[in-house]
Coordinates of C-alpha atoms and ligand atoms in Angstrom, one line a residue:
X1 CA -33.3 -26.4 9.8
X2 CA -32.2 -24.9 6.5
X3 CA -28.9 -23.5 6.5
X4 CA -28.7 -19.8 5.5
X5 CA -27.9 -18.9 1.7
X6 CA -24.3 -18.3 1.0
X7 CA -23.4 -14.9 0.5
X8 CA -20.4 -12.7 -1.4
X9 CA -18.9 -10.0 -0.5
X10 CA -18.2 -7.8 -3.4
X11 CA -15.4 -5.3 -2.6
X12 CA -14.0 -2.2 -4.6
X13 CA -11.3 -0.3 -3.5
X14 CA -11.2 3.5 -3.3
X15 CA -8.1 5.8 -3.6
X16 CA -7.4 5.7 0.0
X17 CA -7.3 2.1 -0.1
X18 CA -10.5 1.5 1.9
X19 CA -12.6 -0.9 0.8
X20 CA -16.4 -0.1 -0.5
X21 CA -18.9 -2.9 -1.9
X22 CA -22.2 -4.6 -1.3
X23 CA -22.5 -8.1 0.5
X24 CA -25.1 -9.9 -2.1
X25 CA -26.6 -13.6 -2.0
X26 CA -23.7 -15.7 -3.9
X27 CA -26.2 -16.5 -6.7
X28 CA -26.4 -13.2 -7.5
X29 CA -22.9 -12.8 -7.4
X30 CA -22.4 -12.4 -11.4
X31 CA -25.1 -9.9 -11.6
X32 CA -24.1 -7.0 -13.5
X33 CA -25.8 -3.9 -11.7
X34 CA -24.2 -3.8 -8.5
X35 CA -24.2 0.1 -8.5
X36 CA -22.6 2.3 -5.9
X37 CA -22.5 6.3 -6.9
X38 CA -18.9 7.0 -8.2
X39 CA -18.5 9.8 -6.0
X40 CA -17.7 7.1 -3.0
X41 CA -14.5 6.3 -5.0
X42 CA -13.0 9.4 -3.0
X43 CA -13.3 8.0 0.7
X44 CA -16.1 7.8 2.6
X45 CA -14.3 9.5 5.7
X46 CA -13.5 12.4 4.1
X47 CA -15.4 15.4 3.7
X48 CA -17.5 15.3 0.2
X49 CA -15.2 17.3 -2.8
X50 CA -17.1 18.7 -6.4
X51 CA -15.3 16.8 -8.4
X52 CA -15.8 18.0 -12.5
X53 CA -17.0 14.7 -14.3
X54 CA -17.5 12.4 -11.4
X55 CA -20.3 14.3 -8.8
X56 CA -23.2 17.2 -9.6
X57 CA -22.3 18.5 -12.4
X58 CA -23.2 15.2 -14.6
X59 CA -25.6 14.0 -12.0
X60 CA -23.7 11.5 -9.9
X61 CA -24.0 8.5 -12.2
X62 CA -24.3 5.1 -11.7
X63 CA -20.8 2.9 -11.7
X64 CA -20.8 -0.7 -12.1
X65 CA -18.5 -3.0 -9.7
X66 CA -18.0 -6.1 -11.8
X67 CA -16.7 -9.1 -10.0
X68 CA -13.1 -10.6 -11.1
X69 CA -14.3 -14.3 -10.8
X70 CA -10.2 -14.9 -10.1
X71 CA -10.3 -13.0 -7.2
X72 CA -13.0 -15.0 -5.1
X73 CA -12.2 -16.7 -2.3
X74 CA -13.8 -18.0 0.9
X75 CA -14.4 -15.0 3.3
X76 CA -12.7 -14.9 6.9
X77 CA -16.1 -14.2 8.1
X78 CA -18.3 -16.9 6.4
X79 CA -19.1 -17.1 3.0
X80 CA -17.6 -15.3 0.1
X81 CA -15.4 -12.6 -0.6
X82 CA -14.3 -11.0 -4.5
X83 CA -12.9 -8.0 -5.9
X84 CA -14.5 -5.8 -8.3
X85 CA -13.3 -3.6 -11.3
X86 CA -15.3 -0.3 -11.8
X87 CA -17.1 0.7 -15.1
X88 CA -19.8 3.5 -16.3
X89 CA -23.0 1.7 -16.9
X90 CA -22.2 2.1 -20.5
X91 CA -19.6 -0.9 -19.7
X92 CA -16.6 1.9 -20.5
X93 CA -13.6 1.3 -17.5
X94 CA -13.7 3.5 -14.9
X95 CA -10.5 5.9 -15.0
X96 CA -10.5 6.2 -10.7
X97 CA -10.4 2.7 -10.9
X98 CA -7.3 2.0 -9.1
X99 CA -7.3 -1.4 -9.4
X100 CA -7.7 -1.6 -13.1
X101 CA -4.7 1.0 -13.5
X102 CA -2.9 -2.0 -11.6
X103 CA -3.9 -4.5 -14.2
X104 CA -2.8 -2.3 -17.1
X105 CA 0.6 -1.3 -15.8
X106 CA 0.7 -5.5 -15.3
X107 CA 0.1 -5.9 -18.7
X108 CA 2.6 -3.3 -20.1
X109 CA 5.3 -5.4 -18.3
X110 CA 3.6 -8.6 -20.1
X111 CA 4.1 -6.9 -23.2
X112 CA 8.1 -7.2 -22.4
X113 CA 7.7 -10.8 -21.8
X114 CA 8.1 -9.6 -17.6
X115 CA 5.4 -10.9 -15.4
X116 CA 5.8 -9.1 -12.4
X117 CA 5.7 -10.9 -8.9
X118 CA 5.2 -9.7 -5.7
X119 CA 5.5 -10.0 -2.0
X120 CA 4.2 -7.6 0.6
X121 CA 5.3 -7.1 4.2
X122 CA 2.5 -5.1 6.7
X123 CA 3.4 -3.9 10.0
X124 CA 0.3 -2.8 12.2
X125 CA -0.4 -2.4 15.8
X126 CA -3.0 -3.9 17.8
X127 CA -5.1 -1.8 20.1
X128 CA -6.2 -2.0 23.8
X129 CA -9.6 -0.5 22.4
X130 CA -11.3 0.2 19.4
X131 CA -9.6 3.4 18.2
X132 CA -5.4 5.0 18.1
X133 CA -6.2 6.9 21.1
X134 CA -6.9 4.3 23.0
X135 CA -3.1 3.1 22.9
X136 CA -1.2 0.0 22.1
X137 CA -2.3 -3.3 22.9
X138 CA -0.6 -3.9 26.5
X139 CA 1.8 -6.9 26.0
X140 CA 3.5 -7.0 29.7
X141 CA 6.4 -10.3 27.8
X142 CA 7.1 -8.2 25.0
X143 CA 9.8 -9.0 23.0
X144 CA 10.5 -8.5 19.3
X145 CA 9.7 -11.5 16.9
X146 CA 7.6 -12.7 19.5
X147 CA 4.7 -15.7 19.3
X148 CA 2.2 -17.2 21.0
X149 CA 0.6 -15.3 24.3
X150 CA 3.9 -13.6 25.5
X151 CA 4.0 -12.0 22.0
X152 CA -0.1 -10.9 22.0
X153 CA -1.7 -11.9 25.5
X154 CA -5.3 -11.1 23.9
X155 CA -4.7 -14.6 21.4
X156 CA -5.7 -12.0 18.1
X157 CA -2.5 -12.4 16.4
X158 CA -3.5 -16.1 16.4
X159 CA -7.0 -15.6 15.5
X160 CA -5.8 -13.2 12.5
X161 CA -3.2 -16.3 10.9
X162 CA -6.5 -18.2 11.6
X163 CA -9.1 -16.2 9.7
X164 CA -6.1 -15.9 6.5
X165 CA -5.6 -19.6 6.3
X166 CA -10.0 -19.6 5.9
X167 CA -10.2 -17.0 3.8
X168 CA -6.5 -18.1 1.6
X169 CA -4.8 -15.1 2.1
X170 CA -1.7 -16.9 2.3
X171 CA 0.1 -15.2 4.9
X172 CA 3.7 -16.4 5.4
X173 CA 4.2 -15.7 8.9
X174 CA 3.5 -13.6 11.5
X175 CA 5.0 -12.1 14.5
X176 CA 5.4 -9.2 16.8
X177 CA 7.7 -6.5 16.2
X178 CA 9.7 -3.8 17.8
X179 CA 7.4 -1.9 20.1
X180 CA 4.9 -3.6 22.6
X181 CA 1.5 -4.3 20.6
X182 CA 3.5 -4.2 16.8
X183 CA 2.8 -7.1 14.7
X184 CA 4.3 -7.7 11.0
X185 CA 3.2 -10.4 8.6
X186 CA 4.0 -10.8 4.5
X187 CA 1.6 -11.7 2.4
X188 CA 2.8 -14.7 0.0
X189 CA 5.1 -13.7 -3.3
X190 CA 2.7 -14.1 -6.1
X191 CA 1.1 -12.3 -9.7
X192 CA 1.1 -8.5 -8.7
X193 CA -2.7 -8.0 -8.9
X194 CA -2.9 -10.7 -6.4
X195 CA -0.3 -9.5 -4.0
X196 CA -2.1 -6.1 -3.9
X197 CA -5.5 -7.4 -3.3
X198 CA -4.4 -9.7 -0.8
X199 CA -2.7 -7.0 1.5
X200 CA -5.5 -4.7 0.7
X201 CA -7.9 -8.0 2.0
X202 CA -5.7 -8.4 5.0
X203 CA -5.6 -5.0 6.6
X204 CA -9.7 -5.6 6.6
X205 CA -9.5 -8.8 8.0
X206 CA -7.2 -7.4 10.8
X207 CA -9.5 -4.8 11.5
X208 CA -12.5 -7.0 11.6
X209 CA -11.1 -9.8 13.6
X210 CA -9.8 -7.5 16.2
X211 CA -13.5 -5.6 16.2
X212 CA -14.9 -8.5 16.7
X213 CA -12.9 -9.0 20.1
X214 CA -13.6 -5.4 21.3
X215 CA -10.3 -4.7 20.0
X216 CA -8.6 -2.3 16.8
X217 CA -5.9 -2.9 15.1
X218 CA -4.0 0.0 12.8
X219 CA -2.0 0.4 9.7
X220 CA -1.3 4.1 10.6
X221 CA 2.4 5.2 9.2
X222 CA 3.2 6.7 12.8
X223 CA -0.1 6.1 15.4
X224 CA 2.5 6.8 19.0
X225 CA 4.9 9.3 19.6
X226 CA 7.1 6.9 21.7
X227 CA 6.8 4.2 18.9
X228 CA 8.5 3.3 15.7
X229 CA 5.8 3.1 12.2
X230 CA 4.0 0.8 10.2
X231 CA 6.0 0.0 6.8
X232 CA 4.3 -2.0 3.9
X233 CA 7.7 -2.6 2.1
X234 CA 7.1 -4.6 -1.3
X235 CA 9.1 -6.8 -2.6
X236 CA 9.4 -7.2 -6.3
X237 CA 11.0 -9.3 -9.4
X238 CA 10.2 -10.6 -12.5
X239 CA 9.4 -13.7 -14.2
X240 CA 10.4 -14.5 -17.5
X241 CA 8.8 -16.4 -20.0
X242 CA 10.1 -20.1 -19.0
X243 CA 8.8 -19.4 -15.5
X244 CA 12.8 -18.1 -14.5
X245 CA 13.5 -15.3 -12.4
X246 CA 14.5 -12.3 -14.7
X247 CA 16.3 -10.7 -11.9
X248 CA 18.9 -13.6 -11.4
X249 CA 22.4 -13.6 -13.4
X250 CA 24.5 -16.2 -11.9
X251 CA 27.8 -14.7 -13.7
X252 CA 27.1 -11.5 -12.2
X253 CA 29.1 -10.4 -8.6
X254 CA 25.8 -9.5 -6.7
X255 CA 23.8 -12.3 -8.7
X256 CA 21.5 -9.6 -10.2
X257 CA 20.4 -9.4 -13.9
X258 CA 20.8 -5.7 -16.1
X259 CA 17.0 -5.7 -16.1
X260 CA 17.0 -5.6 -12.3
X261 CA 19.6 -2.8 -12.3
X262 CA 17.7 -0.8 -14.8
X263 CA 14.7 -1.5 -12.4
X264 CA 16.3 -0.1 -9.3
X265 CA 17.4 2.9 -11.5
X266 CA 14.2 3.4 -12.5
X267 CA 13.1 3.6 -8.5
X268 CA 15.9 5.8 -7.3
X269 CA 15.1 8.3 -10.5
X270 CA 11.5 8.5 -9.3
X271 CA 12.1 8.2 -5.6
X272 CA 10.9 11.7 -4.7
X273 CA 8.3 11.5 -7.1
X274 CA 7.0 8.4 -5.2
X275 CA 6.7 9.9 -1.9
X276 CA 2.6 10.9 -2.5
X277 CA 1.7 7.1 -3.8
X278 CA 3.8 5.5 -0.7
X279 CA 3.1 8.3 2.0
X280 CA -0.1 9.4 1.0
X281 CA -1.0 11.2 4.6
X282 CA 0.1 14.0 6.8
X283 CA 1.1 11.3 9.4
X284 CA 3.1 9.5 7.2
X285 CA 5.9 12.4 7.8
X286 CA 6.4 11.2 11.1
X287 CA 7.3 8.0 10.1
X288 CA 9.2 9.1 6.6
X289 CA 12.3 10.9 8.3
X290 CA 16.2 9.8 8.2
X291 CA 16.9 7.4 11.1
X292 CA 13.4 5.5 11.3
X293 CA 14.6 2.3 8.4
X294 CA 12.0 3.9 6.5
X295 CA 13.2 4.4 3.2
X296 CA 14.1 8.3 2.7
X297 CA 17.1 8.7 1.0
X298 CA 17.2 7.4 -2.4
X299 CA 19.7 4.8 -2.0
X300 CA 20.3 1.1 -3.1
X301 CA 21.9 -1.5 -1.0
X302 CA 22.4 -5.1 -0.8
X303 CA 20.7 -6.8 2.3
X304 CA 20.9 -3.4 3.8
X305 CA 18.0 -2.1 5.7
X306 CA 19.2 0.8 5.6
X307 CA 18.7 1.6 1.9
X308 CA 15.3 2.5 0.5
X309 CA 15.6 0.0 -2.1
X310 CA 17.4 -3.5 -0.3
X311 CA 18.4 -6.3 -2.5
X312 CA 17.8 -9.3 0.5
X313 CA 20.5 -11.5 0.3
X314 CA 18.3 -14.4 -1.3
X315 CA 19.3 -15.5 -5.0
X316 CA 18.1 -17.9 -7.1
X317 CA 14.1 -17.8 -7.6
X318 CA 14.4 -15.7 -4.2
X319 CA 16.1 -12.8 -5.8
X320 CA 14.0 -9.6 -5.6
X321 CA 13.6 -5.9 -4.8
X322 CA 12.5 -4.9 -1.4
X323 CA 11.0 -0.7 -1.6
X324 CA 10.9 -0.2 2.4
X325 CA 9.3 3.6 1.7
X326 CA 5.7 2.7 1.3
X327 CA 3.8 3.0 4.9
X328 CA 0.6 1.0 6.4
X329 CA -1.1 3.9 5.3
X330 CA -0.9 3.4 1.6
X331 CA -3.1 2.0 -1.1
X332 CA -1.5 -1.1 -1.8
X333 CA -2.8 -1.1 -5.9
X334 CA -1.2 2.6 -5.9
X335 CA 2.0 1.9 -4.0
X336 CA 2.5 -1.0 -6.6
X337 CA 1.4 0.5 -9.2
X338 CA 3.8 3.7 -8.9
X339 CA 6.6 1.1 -7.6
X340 CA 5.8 -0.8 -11.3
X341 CA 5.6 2.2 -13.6
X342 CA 8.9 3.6 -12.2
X343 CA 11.3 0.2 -12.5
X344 CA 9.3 0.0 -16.3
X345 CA 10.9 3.6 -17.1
X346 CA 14.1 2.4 -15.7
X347 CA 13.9 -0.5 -17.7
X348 CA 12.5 1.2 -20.9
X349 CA 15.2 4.1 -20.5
X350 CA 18.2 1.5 -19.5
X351 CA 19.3 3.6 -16.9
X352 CA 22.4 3.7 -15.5
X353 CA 23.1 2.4 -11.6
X354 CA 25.3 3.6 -9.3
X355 CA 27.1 1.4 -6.6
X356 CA 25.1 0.2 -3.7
X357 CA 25.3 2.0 -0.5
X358 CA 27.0 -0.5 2.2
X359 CA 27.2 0.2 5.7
X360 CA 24.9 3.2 7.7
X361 CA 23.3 4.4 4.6
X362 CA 21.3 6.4 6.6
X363 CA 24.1 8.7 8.2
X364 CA 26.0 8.2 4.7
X365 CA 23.7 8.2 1.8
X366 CA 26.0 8.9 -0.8
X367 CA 23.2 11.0 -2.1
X368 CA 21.1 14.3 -1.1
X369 CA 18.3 13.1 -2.8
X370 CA 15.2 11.7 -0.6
X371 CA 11.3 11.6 -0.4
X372 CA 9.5 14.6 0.0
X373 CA 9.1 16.6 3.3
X374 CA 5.3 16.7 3.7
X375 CA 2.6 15.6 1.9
X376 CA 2.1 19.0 -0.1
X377 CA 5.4 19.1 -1.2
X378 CA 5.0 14.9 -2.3
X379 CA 2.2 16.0 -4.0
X380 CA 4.0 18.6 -5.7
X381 CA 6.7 16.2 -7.2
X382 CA 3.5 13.3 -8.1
X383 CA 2.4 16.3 -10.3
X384 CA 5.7 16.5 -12.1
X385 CA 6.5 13.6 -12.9
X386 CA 5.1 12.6 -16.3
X387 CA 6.2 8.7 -15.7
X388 CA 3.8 8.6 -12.8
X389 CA 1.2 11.0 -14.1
X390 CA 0.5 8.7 -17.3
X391 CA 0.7 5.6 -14.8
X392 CA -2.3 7.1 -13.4
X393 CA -3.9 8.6 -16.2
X394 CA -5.2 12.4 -15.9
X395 CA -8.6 11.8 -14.4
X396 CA -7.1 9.4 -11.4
X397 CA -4.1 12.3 -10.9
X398 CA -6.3 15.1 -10.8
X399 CA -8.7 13.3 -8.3
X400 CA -6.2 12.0 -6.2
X401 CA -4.0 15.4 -5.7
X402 CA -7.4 17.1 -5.4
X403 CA -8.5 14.8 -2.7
X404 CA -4.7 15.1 -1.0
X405 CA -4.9 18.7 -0.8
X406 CA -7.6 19.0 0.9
X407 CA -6.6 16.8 3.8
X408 CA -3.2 19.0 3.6
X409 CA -5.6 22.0 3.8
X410 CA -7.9 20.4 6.9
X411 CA -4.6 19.4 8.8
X412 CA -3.0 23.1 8.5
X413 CA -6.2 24.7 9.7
X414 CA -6.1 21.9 12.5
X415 CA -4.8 23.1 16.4
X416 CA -2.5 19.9 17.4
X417 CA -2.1 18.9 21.0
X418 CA 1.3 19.5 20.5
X419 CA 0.8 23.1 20.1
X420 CA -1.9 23.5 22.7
X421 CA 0.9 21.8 25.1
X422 CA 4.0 23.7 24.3
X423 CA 2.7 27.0 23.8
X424 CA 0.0 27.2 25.7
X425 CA 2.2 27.0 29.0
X426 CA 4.7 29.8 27.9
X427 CA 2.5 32.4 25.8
Ligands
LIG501 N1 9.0 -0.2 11.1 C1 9.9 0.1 10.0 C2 9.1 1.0 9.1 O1 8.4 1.9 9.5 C3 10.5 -1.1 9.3 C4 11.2 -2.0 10.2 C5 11.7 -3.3 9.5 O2 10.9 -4.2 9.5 O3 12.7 -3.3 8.9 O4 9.2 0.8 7.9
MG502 MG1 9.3 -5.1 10.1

């Protein structure tokens, strides 16, 4: 019998941080009209949205998802798997594509001899069925950094560290977390490109390894009421030129370089202003509030969870910056890439930084500065900040805030449960 020919999945991600592509024969692989209409860079769960440039009004163009030969690995479900970078047929770079925003923010920091590296930490549930609703996987042994079947009776968590060690994510651990049917992992520290596309690879395989049990598994910022969120806190430093950690002063008290300073600055300056890249839906404002470790006031602390931006107590090549605001919900290319553009301006700028925050820097953040409210308001601030804005570039900004608003819009039109319950027994 002759075994079946290989084939590569070729992936694009859109600006909701799904995933899009085409699975093609592996020999095909390098072929260069993979087309997909441009108008699926705006999710393909959400209703469809005129968008000037992009949809009817110059035709709905082709789009070209070119492979990035560095990004293919061996898929968790048999052959192989890649990344793509979007272009007009005319070979011109796509503006909406998020990914190659990501490389060039990368490459500004090159420019200052910085290579930035990166670590990512997910926290997801697993389901008892397909979908949210169906609730939390039952885990009757439950304990926090749990492993093995007391942790996970249904064997997935297992069978997810599996499917990353086939397809190389390279995970560095996983566990279970604080609520029955939590899980967190980190994807490996590594070149910032990588680190996004291998958490944006991840939350796919989770999803299709628990599928493929009869089971879900979500990245939601806040899926139960009863239950604490999902963060995707990145971790961040620097390498210099001779491969040394550019965060790392060994004559300095906390061990940290001026360049990580300026870095944090940069982050707390922009903290509000980051609230749309790292909380980018309605839901995530159930997990974003004071008291949840999830990153709201904008505060720095030194192994302190409590801060939004922790310094972990690891020096040496360990030293980095841990932002614990971005949720399971975000685009990991966008959270980074924001995250990167604002500890640039802070570098750039040399901006000052304040003291660390020690002790419950949530009841006492020194500060009344935090992340926006709600996603309109988050959007808002995205839209005046010019740091961010040119990050994005005006075509990916306008998109995204146009595509934001209108899930703000659906959800206010939207009757809740919540409502139906509380005021539908008294009025
Ligand atoms: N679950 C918390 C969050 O929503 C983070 C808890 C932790 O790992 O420190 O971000
Ligand atoms: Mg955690």
């Amino acid at each position: 019998m002759s075994m079946p020919d290989p084939q590569t999945r070729l992936l694009f991600t859109d600006l909701l941080g799904l995933s899009h592509g085409k699975t093609v024969p592996s020999t095909r692989a390098q072929h260069p009209t993979h087309y997909a209409l441009t108008v699926m860079l705006q999710g393909l769960d959400r209703e469809f949205i005129e968008l000037k440039g992009y949809s009817t009004d110059v035709g709905f163009p082709d789009m070209e998802a070119r492979l990035d030969e560095a990004s293919l690995r061996p898929s968790w479900s048999g052959g192989e798997v890649a990344m793509t970078n979007l272009h007009f047929s005319d070979g011109r770079p796509l503006p909406l594509c998020v990914r190659s925003r990501l490389r060039e923010m990368i490459e500004r920091w090159r420019a200052r001899d910085l290579e930035p590296l990166c670590g990512i930490e997910m926290e997801f549930y697993l389901l008892s069925g397909q979908c949210v609703a169906d609730g939390p996987l039952s885990v009757p042994w439950h304990r926090v950094y749990g492993t093995g079947p007391g942790a996970d009776p249904s064997g997935l968590i297992d069978e997810i560290a599996a499917a990353c060690e086939r397809a190389g994510i390279g995970m560095e651990g996983i566990n279970s977390e604080f609520n029955p049917g939590q899980v967190e992992t980190a994807v490996s520290y590594r070149e910032a490109l990588d680190a996004a596309d291998a958490a944006f690879l991840f939350r796919e395989l989770a999803r299709e390894v628990a599928l493929g049990k009869g089971l879900g598994a979500t990245f939601m910022a806040r899926p139960f009421n009863d239950s604490v969120g999902n963060g995707m806190h990145l971790n961040v430093s620097a390498a210099a030129p001779d491969g040394s950690n550019a965060f790392v002063d060994t004559d300095d008290a906390q061990g940290i370089s001026q360049v990580c300073r300026w870095a944090i600055a940069g982050l707390l300056e922009h903290h509000a202003a980051l609230t749309a890249l790292f909380a980018p839906t309605v839901n995530s404002y159930k997990r974003l509030r004071p008291g949840m470790l999830a990153g709201y006031w904008a505060t720095w602390g030194l192994d302190n969870r409590l801060t939004s931006v922790r310094v972990p107590g690891q020096r040496g090549q360990g030293t980095r910056i841990e932002h614990r605001t971005p949720d399971g919900s975000a685009s990991p290319h966008l959270a980074l890439l924001g995250m990167l553009a604002a500890a640039l301006d802070g570098i750039e700028r040399e901006l000052p930084l304040a003291d660390p925050v020690f002790g419950d820097a949530e009841a006492h953040p020194g500060t009344d500065v935090h992340t926006a409210s709600s996603l309109g308001q988050a959007l808002d601030l995205l839209e005046q900040d010019s740091v961010l804005t040119e990050a994005l570039g005006p075509d990916l900004t306008t998109v995204f805030v146009k595509l934001k608003r209108d899930e703000v819009d659906r959800w206010e039109q939207s009757l809740t449960d919540w409502e139906v319950n509380t005021y539908g027994r008294v009025y």
